[in-house]
XYZ file of C-alpha atoms in Angstrom:
665
model
C -26.140 -30.441 -16.582
C -24.297 -27.144 -16.297
C -21.452 -26.539 -13.857
C -20.583 -23.375 -11.955
C -17.315 -23.444 -10.067
C -14.344 -21.506 -8.813
C -11.306 -22.174 -10.986
C -8.297 -20.478 -9.477
C -9.269 -16.826 -9.071
C -12.117 -16.972 -11.586
C -15.804 -17.854 -11.515
C -16.479 -20.236 -14.409
C -19.718 -21.482 -15.961
C -19.764 -24.438 -18.381
C -22.754 -25.677 -20.351
C -23.529 -26.999 -23.832
C -20.003 -26.381 -25.106
C -19.707 -22.832 -23.702
C -17.006 -21.784 -21.264
C -17.715 -18.459 -19.529
C -15.149 -16.939 -17.170
C -15.265 -13.861 -14.938
C -11.972 -12.962 -13.260
C -10.417 -9.929 -11.556
C -8.301 -7.781 -13.886
C -6.951 -4.889 -11.864
C -8.590 -3.059 -8.987
C -12.407 -2.913 -9.088
C -12.405 -4.575 -12.510
C -13.280 -7.829 -14.259
C -12.260 -9.463 -17.487
C -15.093 -11.536 -18.939
C -14.484 -14.153 -21.632
C -16.560 -16.808 -23.318
C -16.006 -19.329 -26.091
C -17.764 -22.273 -27.698
C -16.262 -25.776 -28.066
C -12.780 -24.700 -27.105
C -10.632 -23.192 -24.406
C -10.280 -19.518 -23.592
C -7.421 -17.691 -25.289
C -5.053 -15.387 -23.379
C -5.027 -12.684 -26.036
C -3.185 -9.473 -25.201
C -4.528 -7.160 -27.891
C -4.830 -4.228 -25.492
C -5.109 -5.548 -21.951
C -1.913 -5.775 -19.918
C -1.257 -8.335 -17.209
C -2.296 -7.005 -13.802
C -1.140 -7.679 -10.290
C -3.278 -10.461 -8.875
C -6.203 -9.307 -6.767
C -7.853 -11.983 -4.671
C -11.536 -12.247 -5.494
C -14.355 -13.224 -3.164
C -16.259 -16.024 -4.874
C -19.528 -17.612 -3.737
C -20.919 -20.548 -5.703
C -24.604 -21.461 -5.387
C -26.953 -23.827 -7.180
C -28.513 -21.246 -9.463
C -26.904 -17.993 -8.316
C -23.194 -17.344 -7.903
C -21.179 -14.178 -7.497
C -17.660 -12.826 -7.604
C -16.534 -9.615 -5.904
C -13.433 -7.528 -6.654
C -13.338 -4.342 -4.608
C -16.067 -2.002 -5.833
C -17.486 -4.340 -8.492
C -19.600 -7.463 -8.073
C -20.708 -9.839 -10.821
C -23.756 -12.044 -10.295
C -24.242 -15.096 -12.518
C -27.758 -16.509 -12.517
C -28.691 -19.763 -14.234
C -32.212 -20.420 -15.472
C -33.716 -23.514 -13.862
C -35.513 -24.140 -17.164
C -33.028 -23.460 -19.985
C -29.759 -23.623 -17.984
C -28.666 -20.397 -19.708
C -26.569 -18.018 -17.651
C -27.188 -14.253 -17.276
C -24.566 -11.832 -15.917
C -25.271 -8.655 -13.937
C -22.743 -6.168 -12.552
C -23.188 -4.054 -9.409
C -21.084 -1.514 -7.563
C -20.135 -1.592 -3.883
C -23.410 0.104 -2.940
C -25.541 -2.506 -4.650
C -26.390 -0.262 -7.604
C -26.951 -2.143 -10.866
C -24.371 -0.991 -13.422
C -24.953 -3.277 -16.395
C -26.703 -6.553 -17.075
C -27.210 -8.877 -19.984
C -30.542 -8.655 -21.731
C -31.718 -12.163 -20.803
C -33.526 -14.799 -22.847
C -36.836 -12.927 -22.851
C -38.974 -15.814 -21.682
C -40.522 -17.649 -24.623
C -38.355 -15.578 -27.023
C -35.487 -17.922 -26.094
C -32.774 -15.368 -26.912
C -29.068 -15.731 -26.202
C -27.037 -13.052 -24.450
C -23.898 -14.403 -26.076
C -24.775 -15.610 -29.548
C -22.004 -17.396 -31.438
C -23.079 -17.982 -35.028
C -20.611 -20.357 -36.707
C -18.626 -19.410 -39.779
C -17.631 -22.409 -41.860
C -13.945 -22.899 -41.188
C -13.742 -22.100 -37.510
C -14.620 -18.552 -36.441
C -17.956 -17.148 -35.290
C -20.098 -14.099 -35.850
C -20.554 -12.908 -32.265
C -23.401 -10.818 -30.859
C -23.438 -9.840 -27.172
C -26.587 -8.142 -25.887
C -27.067 -6.094 -22.737
C -30.176 -4.495 -21.312
C -30.367 -0.754 -21.863
C -31.006 2.027 -19.387
C -32.801 4.552 -21.653
C -31.610 7.623 -19.715
C -27.998 6.471 -19.446
C -25.297 8.739 -20.908
C -22.320 7.183 -22.631
C -19.032 8.699 -23.775
C -15.846 7.617 -25.509
C -15.608 5.074 -28.338
C -12.890 7.038 -30.101
C -13.272 9.425 -32.994
C -16.374 9.539 -35.159
C -17.122 12.441 -37.472
C -20.304 13.602 -35.769
C -21.288 16.578 -33.653
C -22.270 14.240 -30.803
C -20.589 13.807 -27.424
C -23.057 11.482 -25.666
C -23.110 8.381 -27.895
C -26.228 6.907 -26.321
C -28.683 6.032 -29.121
C -25.817 5.961 -31.640
C -25.046 3.099 -33.984
C -21.270 2.983 -34.514
C -19.138 1.014 -36.930
C -16.300 -0.834 -35.203
C -13.840 -0.188 -38.002
C -11.285 2.405 -38.994
C -11.514 4.827 -41.890
C -9.718 8.014 -42.831
C -10.879 10.419 -40.043
C -12.593 7.604 -38.065
C -10.791 5.826 -35.209
C -12.753 3.103 -33.449
C -11.487 2.790 -29.862
C -14.151 0.614 -28.190
C -14.081 1.929 -24.617
C -17.193 3.571 -23.238
C -17.719 5.443 -19.952
C -21.187 5.534 -18.407
C -22.691 8.147 -16.132
C -23.967 5.136 -14.157
C -20.459 4.601 -12.789
C -18.691 2.054 -14.970
C -16.286 1.807 -17.882
C -16.453 -0.950 -20.500
C -13.819 -2.088 -23.027
C -14.830 -4.347 -25.917
C -11.518 -6.203 -26.052
C -11.954 -7.498 -29.566
C -10.197 -6.028 -32.642
C -12.667 -7.570 -35.084
C -14.517 -5.387 -37.540
C -18.080 -5.030 -36.336
C -20.535 -2.573 -34.879
C -22.151 -1.460 -31.637
C -25.642 -0.119 -31.093
C -26.387 1.819 -27.906
C -30.140 1.722 -28.454
C -32.907 2.580 -26.013
C -34.041 -1.034 -25.712
C -30.705 -2.903 -25.820
C -26.975 -2.392 -26.202
C -25.597 -4.787 -28.796
C -21.943 -5.470 -29.614
C -21.189 -7.395 -32.803
C -17.950 -8.909 -34.113
C -17.857 -9.994 -37.737
C -15.377 -12.819 -37.097
C -13.933 -13.981 -33.785
C -13.088 -16.993 -31.655
C -14.257 -15.695 -28.286
C -16.073 -12.992 -26.410
C -13.728 -10.786 -24.420
C -14.522 -7.597 -22.533
C -13.303 -5.663 -19.499
C -15.471 -3.722 -17.062
C -14.592 -1.490 -14.128
C -16.586 0.343 -11.457
C -15.665 3.766 -10.109
C -17.167 6.569 -8.078
C -15.928 9.282 -10.477
C -14.962 9.504 -14.156
C -11.375 10.098 -13.039
C -11.305 6.840 -11.069
C -12.706 4.942 -14.068
C -10.231 6.507 -16.510
C -7.264 5.777 -14.265
C -8.308 2.131 -13.934
C -8.622 1.868 -17.719
C -5.166 3.386 -18.181
C -3.733 0.883 -15.695
C -5.346 -1.929 -17.696
C -4.219 -0.843 -21.189
C -1.149 1.339 -20.613
C -0.241 5.000 -20.380
C 1.425 7.427 -22.753
C 5.139 8.143 -22.359
C 6.100 11.562 -21.041
C 5.581 14.109 -23.802
C 8.972 15.533 -24.840
C 9.470 19.291 -24.689
C 9.189 19.689 -28.460
C 5.692 18.233 -28.279
C 4.370 21.055 -26.138
C 4.945 24.017 -28.443
C 3.910 24.921 -31.989
C 4.249 22.536 -34.973
C 4.374 23.898 -38.558
C 3.167 21.792 -41.457
C 1.618 22.045 -44.925
C 0.957 19.896 -47.961
C 3.800 19.700 -48.790
C 7.315 21.167 -48.552
C 8.466 19.661 -51.811
C 12.199 20.205 -51.504
C 14.898 20.776 -48.952
C 15.387 24.488 -49.578
C 11.666 25.319 -49.369
C 11.398 23.617 -45.993
C 14.508 25.320 -44.648
C 13.397 28.739 -45.887
C 10.170 28.433 -43.909
C 12.078 27.436 -40.770
C 14.494 30.342 -41.254
C 11.599 32.770 -41.655
C 10.077 31.656 -38.366
C 13.400 32.251 -36.626
C 13.882 35.578 -38.410
C 10.467 36.735 -37.170
C 11.240 35.388 -33.693
C 8.128 33.197 -33.729
C 8.463 30.154 -31.429
C 8.386 26.841 -33.312
C 9.243 23.371 -32.035
C 8.594 21.065 -35.006
C 8.468 21.409 -38.793
C 7.153 18.613 -40.962
C 8.344 16.986 -44.155
C 5.138 15.496 -45.546
C 4.434 12.669 -47.991
C 6.132 11.925 -51.316
C 9.507 13.193 -50.263
C 10.433 9.631 -51.301
C 10.951 8.222 -54.828
C 8.260 5.501 -54.509
C 5.921 4.572 -51.686
C 7.705 1.933 -49.645
C 11.241 3.166 -50.334
C 11.406 4.755 -46.855
C 14.017 7.350 -47.795
C 14.448 10.846 -49.192
C 14.376 11.441 -52.935
C 17.905 12.645 -53.678
C 16.762 15.035 -56.411
C 14.630 17.118 -54.065
C 16.449 16.450 -50.781
C 20.124 16.235 -51.792
C 21.590 16.546 -48.272
C 19.109 15.561 -45.550
C 21.894 15.285 -42.973
C 22.719 18.974 -43.425
C 18.996 19.831 -43.369
C 18.522 18.101 -40.025
C 21.658 19.723 -38.583
C 20.559 23.220 -39.569
C 17.109 22.688 -38.092
C 18.557 21.397 -34.837
C 20.853 24.423 -34.672
C 17.669 26.524 -34.820
C 16.089 24.427 -32.041
C 13.597 22.791 -34.416
C 12.845 19.083 -34.690
C 12.098 17.600 -38.115
C 9.141 15.243 -38.340
C 9.108 12.986 -41.404
C 6.077 11.330 -42.964
C 6.064 7.548 -43.361
C 3.344 5.657 -45.201
C 2.686 1.919 -44.769
C 1.993 1.494 -48.501
C 4.471 -0.510 -50.547
C 4.257 0.339 -54.246
C 4.777 -2.505 -56.709
C 7.646 -0.429 -58.141
C 9.281 0.215 -54.775
C 12.844 -0.953 -54.353
C 11.633 -3.000 -51.347
C 8.510 -4.590 -52.806
C 9.929 -7.838 -54.203
C 11.943 -8.606 -51.087
C 9.003 -7.918 -48.806
C 6.708 -10.016 -50.973
C 9.194 -12.898 -51.016
C 9.505 -12.782 -47.225
C 5.746 -12.627 -46.618
C 5.808 -9.181 -45.015
C 2.819 -7.706 -46.895
C -0.939 -7.679 -46.391
C -2.553 -10.137 -48.790
C -5.878 -10.006 -50.561
C -8.174 -12.946 -49.888
C -9.227 -12.896 -53.545
C -7.798 -11.336 -56.660
C -4.683 -9.237 -57.068
C -2.758 -8.009 -54.020
C -3.640 -4.337 -54.441
C -5.011 -2.553 -51.409
C -4.718 1.040 -52.572
C -4.711 2.828 -55.908
C -2.909 6.122 -55.428
C 0.027 7.145 -57.584
C 0.511 3.504 -58.462
C -0.514 0.042 -57.284
C 0.315 -0.715 -53.677
C -0.427 -2.869 -50.671
C 0.499 -2.365 -47.007
C 3.261 -3.767 -44.903
C 1.822 -6.206 -42.375
C 2.263 -4.390 -39.070
C 0.892 -7.401 -37.153
C 3.940 -9.435 -38.270
C 6.968 -8.881 -35.984
C 9.337 -9.611 -38.885
C 7.629 -6.972 -40.992
C 7.822 -4.455 -38.152
C 11.538 -5.130 -37.816
C 12.110 -4.765 -41.568
C 10.330 -1.412 -41.857
C 11.995 0.004 -38.761
C 15.425 -1.073 -40.009
C 14.890 0.878 -43.247
C 13.606 3.936 -41.395
C 16.411 3.766 -38.871
C 19.046 3.770 -41.618
C 17.465 6.516 -43.705
C 15.872 8.775 -41.077
C 16.657 7.988 -37.457
C 20.412 7.721 -37.903
C 20.328 11.177 -39.491
C 18.916 12.635 -36.275
C 15.179 12.427 -37.034
C 13.386 11.362 -33.853
C 9.718 12.019 -34.570
C 7.664 10.318 -37.283
C 4.353 11.053 -38.950
C 2.836 7.595 -39.361
C 0.169 8.443 -41.901
C -2.477 6.179 -43.484
C -2.624 4.258 -40.204
C -6.143 2.797 -40.547
C -4.870 1.604 -43.113
C -6.718 3.458 -45.884
C -7.961 0.965 -48.445
C -9.104 2.381 -51.775
C -12.257 0.396 -51.069
C -13.014 -0.493 -47.450
C -13.633 -4.156 -48.239
C -12.725 -5.328 -44.756
C -13.395 -8.988 -45.526
C -10.918 -9.120 -48.417
C -7.571 -8.817 -46.614
C -5.488 -11.129 -44.475
C -2.754 -10.333 -41.967
C -0.143 -12.440 -40.232
C -2.221 -12.307 -37.038
C -5.520 -13.214 -38.720
C -8.049 -12.014 -41.241
C -8.856 -8.326 -41.404
C -12.423 -9.116 -40.367
C -11.072 -10.889 -37.282
C -8.266 -8.584 -36.061
C -8.063 -5.649 -38.482
C -8.741 -2.917 -35.939
C -5.417 -3.610 -34.235
C -3.448 -2.367 -37.280
C -2.870 1.247 -36.136
C -1.744 0.028 -32.730
C 0.760 -2.342 -34.360
C 1.910 0.443 -36.696
C 2.669 2.691 -33.713
C 4.393 -0.239 -32.018
C 6.710 -0.683 -35.012
C 8.362 2.661 -34.423
C 7.992 2.887 -30.648
C 9.823 -0.373 -30.068
C 12.489 0.486 -32.626
C 13.072 3.929 -31.130
C 13.176 2.736 -27.532
C 15.524 -0.125 -28.432
C 17.763 2.495 -30.060
C 17.842 4.347 -26.742
C 15.286 7.081 -27.341
C 13.158 8.190 -24.415
C 9.812 10.005 -24.448
C 8.686 8.837 -27.884
C 5.865 10.687 -29.638
C 4.766 9.885 -33.193
C 1.811 11.313 -35.108
C -0.763 8.793 -36.375
C -4.040 9.085 -38.243
C -5.747 6.329 -36.280
C -5.668 4.364 -33.033
C -7.130 1.410 -31.182
C -7.138 0.555 -27.495
C -3.560 0.435 -26.220
C -2.146 2.693 -28.939
C -1.362 5.300 -26.302
C 1.344 3.181 -24.679
C 3.255 3.205 -27.971
C 3.545 7.000 -28.046
C 0.642 7.580 -30.440
C -0.386 11.185 -30.984
C -3.584 10.838 -33.011
C -4.972 13.480 -35.326
C -8.424 13.570 -36.826
C -7.584 12.848 -40.443
C -8.269 14.509 -43.782
C -11.217 16.590 -42.635
C -12.818 19.429 -44.594
C -12.252 23.114 -43.961
C -15.686 24.295 -42.859
C -17.474 25.307 -39.678
C -19.580 22.166 -39.317
C -16.478 19.995 -39.500
C -14.757 22.278 -36.999
C -17.526 21.657 -34.458
C -17.275 17.908 -34.951
C -13.627 17.940 -33.952
C -14.313 19.186 -30.434
C -16.579 16.202 -29.767
C -14.063 13.892 -31.436
C -11.190 15.112 -29.278
C -13.144 14.868 -26.037
C -14.373 11.356 -26.795
C -10.857 10.269 -27.763
C -9.676 11.438 -24.351
C -12.413 9.442 -22.649
C -11.431 6.424 -24.805
C -7.920 6.522 -23.333
C -6.071 8.450 -26.060
C -4.830 11.599 -24.263
C -2.564 12.791 -27.119
C -4.847 14.121 -29.854
C -4.918 17.002 -32.318
C -6.340 18.216 -35.639
C -5.164 19.902 -38.802
C -5.695 23.508 -37.719
C -7.974 25.019 -40.368
C -8.997 21.605 -41.678
C -7.145 19.575 -44.302
C -9.141 19.792 -47.521
C -9.283 23.135 -49.237
C -9.199 26.615 -47.846
C -7.715 29.480 -49.819
C -5.385 31.664 -47.725
C -6.583 34.716 -49.693
C -10.269 34.074 -48.954
C -11.601 36.188 -46.065
C -14.192 33.605 -45.058
C -11.553 30.896 -44.774
C -9.260 33.269 -42.880
C -11.934 33.714 -40.206
C -12.312 29.944 -39.884
C -8.536 29.504 -39.708
C -8.193 32.077 -36.928
C -10.959 30.537 -34.822
C -9.529 27.038 -35.358
C -6.028 28.269 -34.511
C -7.258 29.812 -31.259
C -8.843 26.503 -30.282
C -5.729 24.584 -31.399
C -3.787 26.463 -28.736
C -5.765 24.446 -26.178
C -5.431 21.020 -27.798
C -2.847 18.541 -26.494
C -0.636 19.362 -29.507
C -0.849 22.604 -31.526
C -0.231 21.837 -35.203
C -0.995 23.919 -38.303
C -1.586 21.789 -41.419
C -3.722 21.677 -44.548
C -3.893 21.212 -48.302
C -4.412 24.858 -49.205
C -5.515 25.979 -52.665
C -4.544 26.698 -55.319
C -1.906 23.959 -55.495
C 1.352 24.485 -57.329
C 2.646 22.026 -59.908
C 5.914 20.150 -59.294
C 7.990 18.320 -61.929
C 11.230 16.392 -61.680
C 14.254 16.711 -63.941
C 12.899 13.968 -66.199
C 9.783 16.032 -66.879
C 7.470 13.810 -64.836
C 4.635 15.414 -62.862
C 5.115 14.856 -59.140
C 2.777 15.448 -56.197
C 1.859 19.149 -56.046
C 2.731 21.493 -53.235
C -0.276 23.167 -51.664
C -0.601 26.910 -51.281
C 1.209 28.668 -48.447
C 0.130 27.656 -44.947
C 2.406 29.585 -42.614
C 1.076 32.026 -40.017
C 1.989 35.001 -42.217
C -0.051 33.542 -45.117
C -3.438 34.788 -43.903
C -3.043 38.567 -43.757
C -1.030 40.858 -41.522
C -3.632 41.467 -38.816
C -4.477 37.770 -38.635
C -0.787 36.946 -38.442
C -0.501 39.106 -35.340
C -3.378 37.185 -33.771
C -1.882 33.792 -34.614
C 1.531 34.742 -33.265
C -0.118 36.012 -30.077
C -1.594 32.542 -29.540
C 1.704 30.803 -30.285
C 3.297 32.981 -27.610
C 0.431 32.161 -25.241
C 1.089 28.464 -25.881
C 4.682 29.098 -24.834
C 3.527 30.857 -21.669
C 1.302 27.819 -20.950
C 4.223 25.394 -21.309
C 4.718 24.740 -17.558
C 1.002 24.039 -17.190
C 0.909 21.857 -20.315
C 3.920 19.957 -18.985
C 2.006 19.298 -15.766
C -0.944 17.926 -17.746
C 1.382 15.699 -19.767
C 2.854 14.356 -16.526
C -0.669 13.521 -15.331
C -1.374 11.709 -18.608
C 1.887 9.791 -18.294
C 1.647 8.812 -14.624
C -2.103 8.625 -14.053
C -3.676 8.173 -17.471
C -5.750 11.345 -17.312
C -6.848 13.000 -20.570
C -5.413 16.416 -21.379
C -8.667 17.685 -22.914
C -11.410 16.844 -20.426
C -15.159 16.906 -20.703
C -16.892 19.235 -18.254
C -18.313 16.238 -16.392
C -14.824 14.828 -15.887
C -13.982 17.684 -13.520
C -17.533 18.342 -12.276
C -19.385 14.992 -12.302
C -21.756 16.005 -9.515
C -23.235 18.823 -11.662
C -25.782 17.182 -13.935
C -25.701 19.896 -16.587
C -21.991 19.249 -17.181
C -22.815 15.822 -18.641
C -24.617 17.558 -21.528
C -21.968 20.110 -22.551
C -20.164 19.537 -25.831
C -18.999 23.030 -26.864
C -16.870 23.868 -23.843
C -14.360 21.748 -21.957
C -11.523 21.738 -19.462
C -7.883 21.873 -20.534
C -6.637 20.079 -17.458
C -8.308 20.939 -14.174
C -7.623 24.682 -14.029
C -8.537 26.067 -17.455
C -12.020 26.207 -19.000
C -12.022 26.643 -22.793
C -15.046 27.818 -24.797
C -14.107 27.909 -28.510
C -16.101 30.101 -30.889
C -17.306 27.722 -33.603
C -19.912 29.684 -35.552
C -18.858 31.920 -38.421
C -20.381 35.263 -37.503
C -20.333 34.907 -33.718
C -18.693 37.707 -31.713
C -19.892 36.461 -28.318
C -20.890 33.199 -26.716
C -22.480 31.783 -23.598
C -20.323 29.869 -21.140
C -21.406 27.879 -18.108
C -19.168 28.426 -15.082
C -19.468 25.427 -12.738
C -20.392 25.776 -9.103
C -17.823 25.315 -6.400
C -15.214 27.576 -7.980
C -14.454 31.181 -8.850
C -13.533 31.931 -12.441
C -11.262 34.569 -14.014
C -11.570 35.505 -17.682
C -8.079 35.353 -19.188
C -8.756 38.130 -21.691
C -9.436 40.952 -19.223
C -9.206 39.542 -15.697
C -12.922 39.827 -14.915
C -13.862 37.543 -12.008
C -17.077 35.520 -11.828
C -18.748 33.339 -9.254
C -19.582 29.814 -10.320
C -23.020 28.280 -10.804
C -24.017 30.654 -13.596
C -24.060 31.051 -17.371
C -22.396 34.209 -18.635
C -22.319 35.849 -22.056
C -18.780 36.757 -23.066
C -17.658 39.085 -25.854
C -15.417 37.284 -28.343
C -14.152 39.369 -31.237
C -12.233 37.484 -33.918
C -8.969 37.626 -31.965
C -10.507 36.383 -28.671
C -11.375 32.884 -27.446
C -13.138 32.782 -24.055
C -10.872 31.037 -21.539
C -11.433 31.024 -17.774
C -9.036 30.173 -14.958
C -10.207 28.294 -11.880
C -9.824 29.663 -8.346
C -7.046 32.117 -9.098
C -4.767 29.535 -10.725
C -2.365 30.517 -13.534
C -2.843 34.214 -12.858
C 0.346 34.962 -14.812
C -1.599 34.222 -18.017
C -4.237 36.923 -17.497
C -4.121 39.574 -20.198
C -1.845 37.665 -22.595
C -4.675 37.015 -25.069
């Protein structure tokens, strides 16, 4: 016989070895867990402890319910099979989400635990599907799709793919798959199916809200908020692949100051070290990093330094880290996770001892020299072959917990920096998982190609990352791979991308421009090349004027950007916002993927097609709109066609706000 009972503040069902618990987890929210032949685990992968909210629990013979503010869960037990189905409703009695059910004679299981010999389970959780439902979030996938309904998504990280398994529904709920296992999700027309390759329990969080903003704020309360963005995060960041020595980097910084072009951050990219895993400057190419940092600070520029998690077999730290068990291990074969300029594996970011070791090295060799911002590259981590079932971490197998790696990587530096007394930490990472934001993670979209199709994908990626709870996000302006600064076609792409980058949470120019230049050391060994020039003056004089104009506009926007960063920090709001975020009552706004809101007062419509010199923009009802370029005023509730020559991106201001910006671009 099954049992249904109130246990503390939770509604609990027990039958045939399963324990299923529904409990309040923040306002208007539930955490739902289930396991087989064991007890529930209090994992804290992303969810933070919440202030206790007293639930209203009613236990019946076959139907029980639990209510927490605006959300109600109903558990119904079949009189025949004794299986339990869960349905969720809002405060108005509207059905939000329900499990798919056993399907009569089909005898299906909503929560199917398929045993793996040795202890874990393959887990499949199936919900009924509302075919017309619209779903958003889930992190960063390289597709020109904003509404992920009818998408099949891999729950795994890759270079340029960040799986952050939070989804927001136009039906009025948000759902977090609180499981870092490698897996997949299918938002099909007939069912929604979540799958974990290896796990011990089902664990998800669901919240109800009347607006997207209410849902996002509840999610931020549950998983954490970003720190306050420091001032140097709000301006322009200069980067290329790669400034290969100290003097080259300083000369670029000096040229920016000589030209009086505002710049907040300059970046020292990868292979400024002798071997991967040495976590220090190569003395041959960077003979006096202390003096380099001092000169940059005197110019008002912060230095960001690249750190990779790879530990080369020839690194000065490899043997010690191997002896102490601080490295990711292969389940079979040789412990090589990546083949790139040598044999390497990764430091195990899920191991607190490994985190402490890596931070100690970086503190000695970077932080103590005055470097306060880090580029935590390769954060997925990037395996040479994405054989997710062949690696084991301190916290579990990669199949079981691998998606938490980028969060733990960000945590390594965030905790080290805050313990050293730093406030307002921001570090650049190439990947994220739920909760990464609370560790100061600024995520960028990876080693993407330099073409128009890829450009369009990034807008969807950035908006869905914001919905997924990652408000700090950016791209390599111009794309990473390729792009010749002398090529007119690429120059047009770069200008359009740069204009859009002005209205991303962080504005950062980066890329591996061609042709590359060869670099050799004193011993005659070939080192990593330095890409072609990638500074704003590298793309022609007229284009340079346009790019500088947008850098100056970014400076003029600084008070507004600061306000948006405060909202992200205190309330958990995204900086880049989908149109429906600000205008949820206007149905058409749920379908718009090529325009968005930068905060609540600025509508941005990037030009993302090569030969376009105009574009259509929908101006939402309930507001008046002013075109930044020439001050033209428009009533809302209409679609307008706006001229957009190469040096113009259509941007509109809401209800007379930010009038000081009119005419600056």
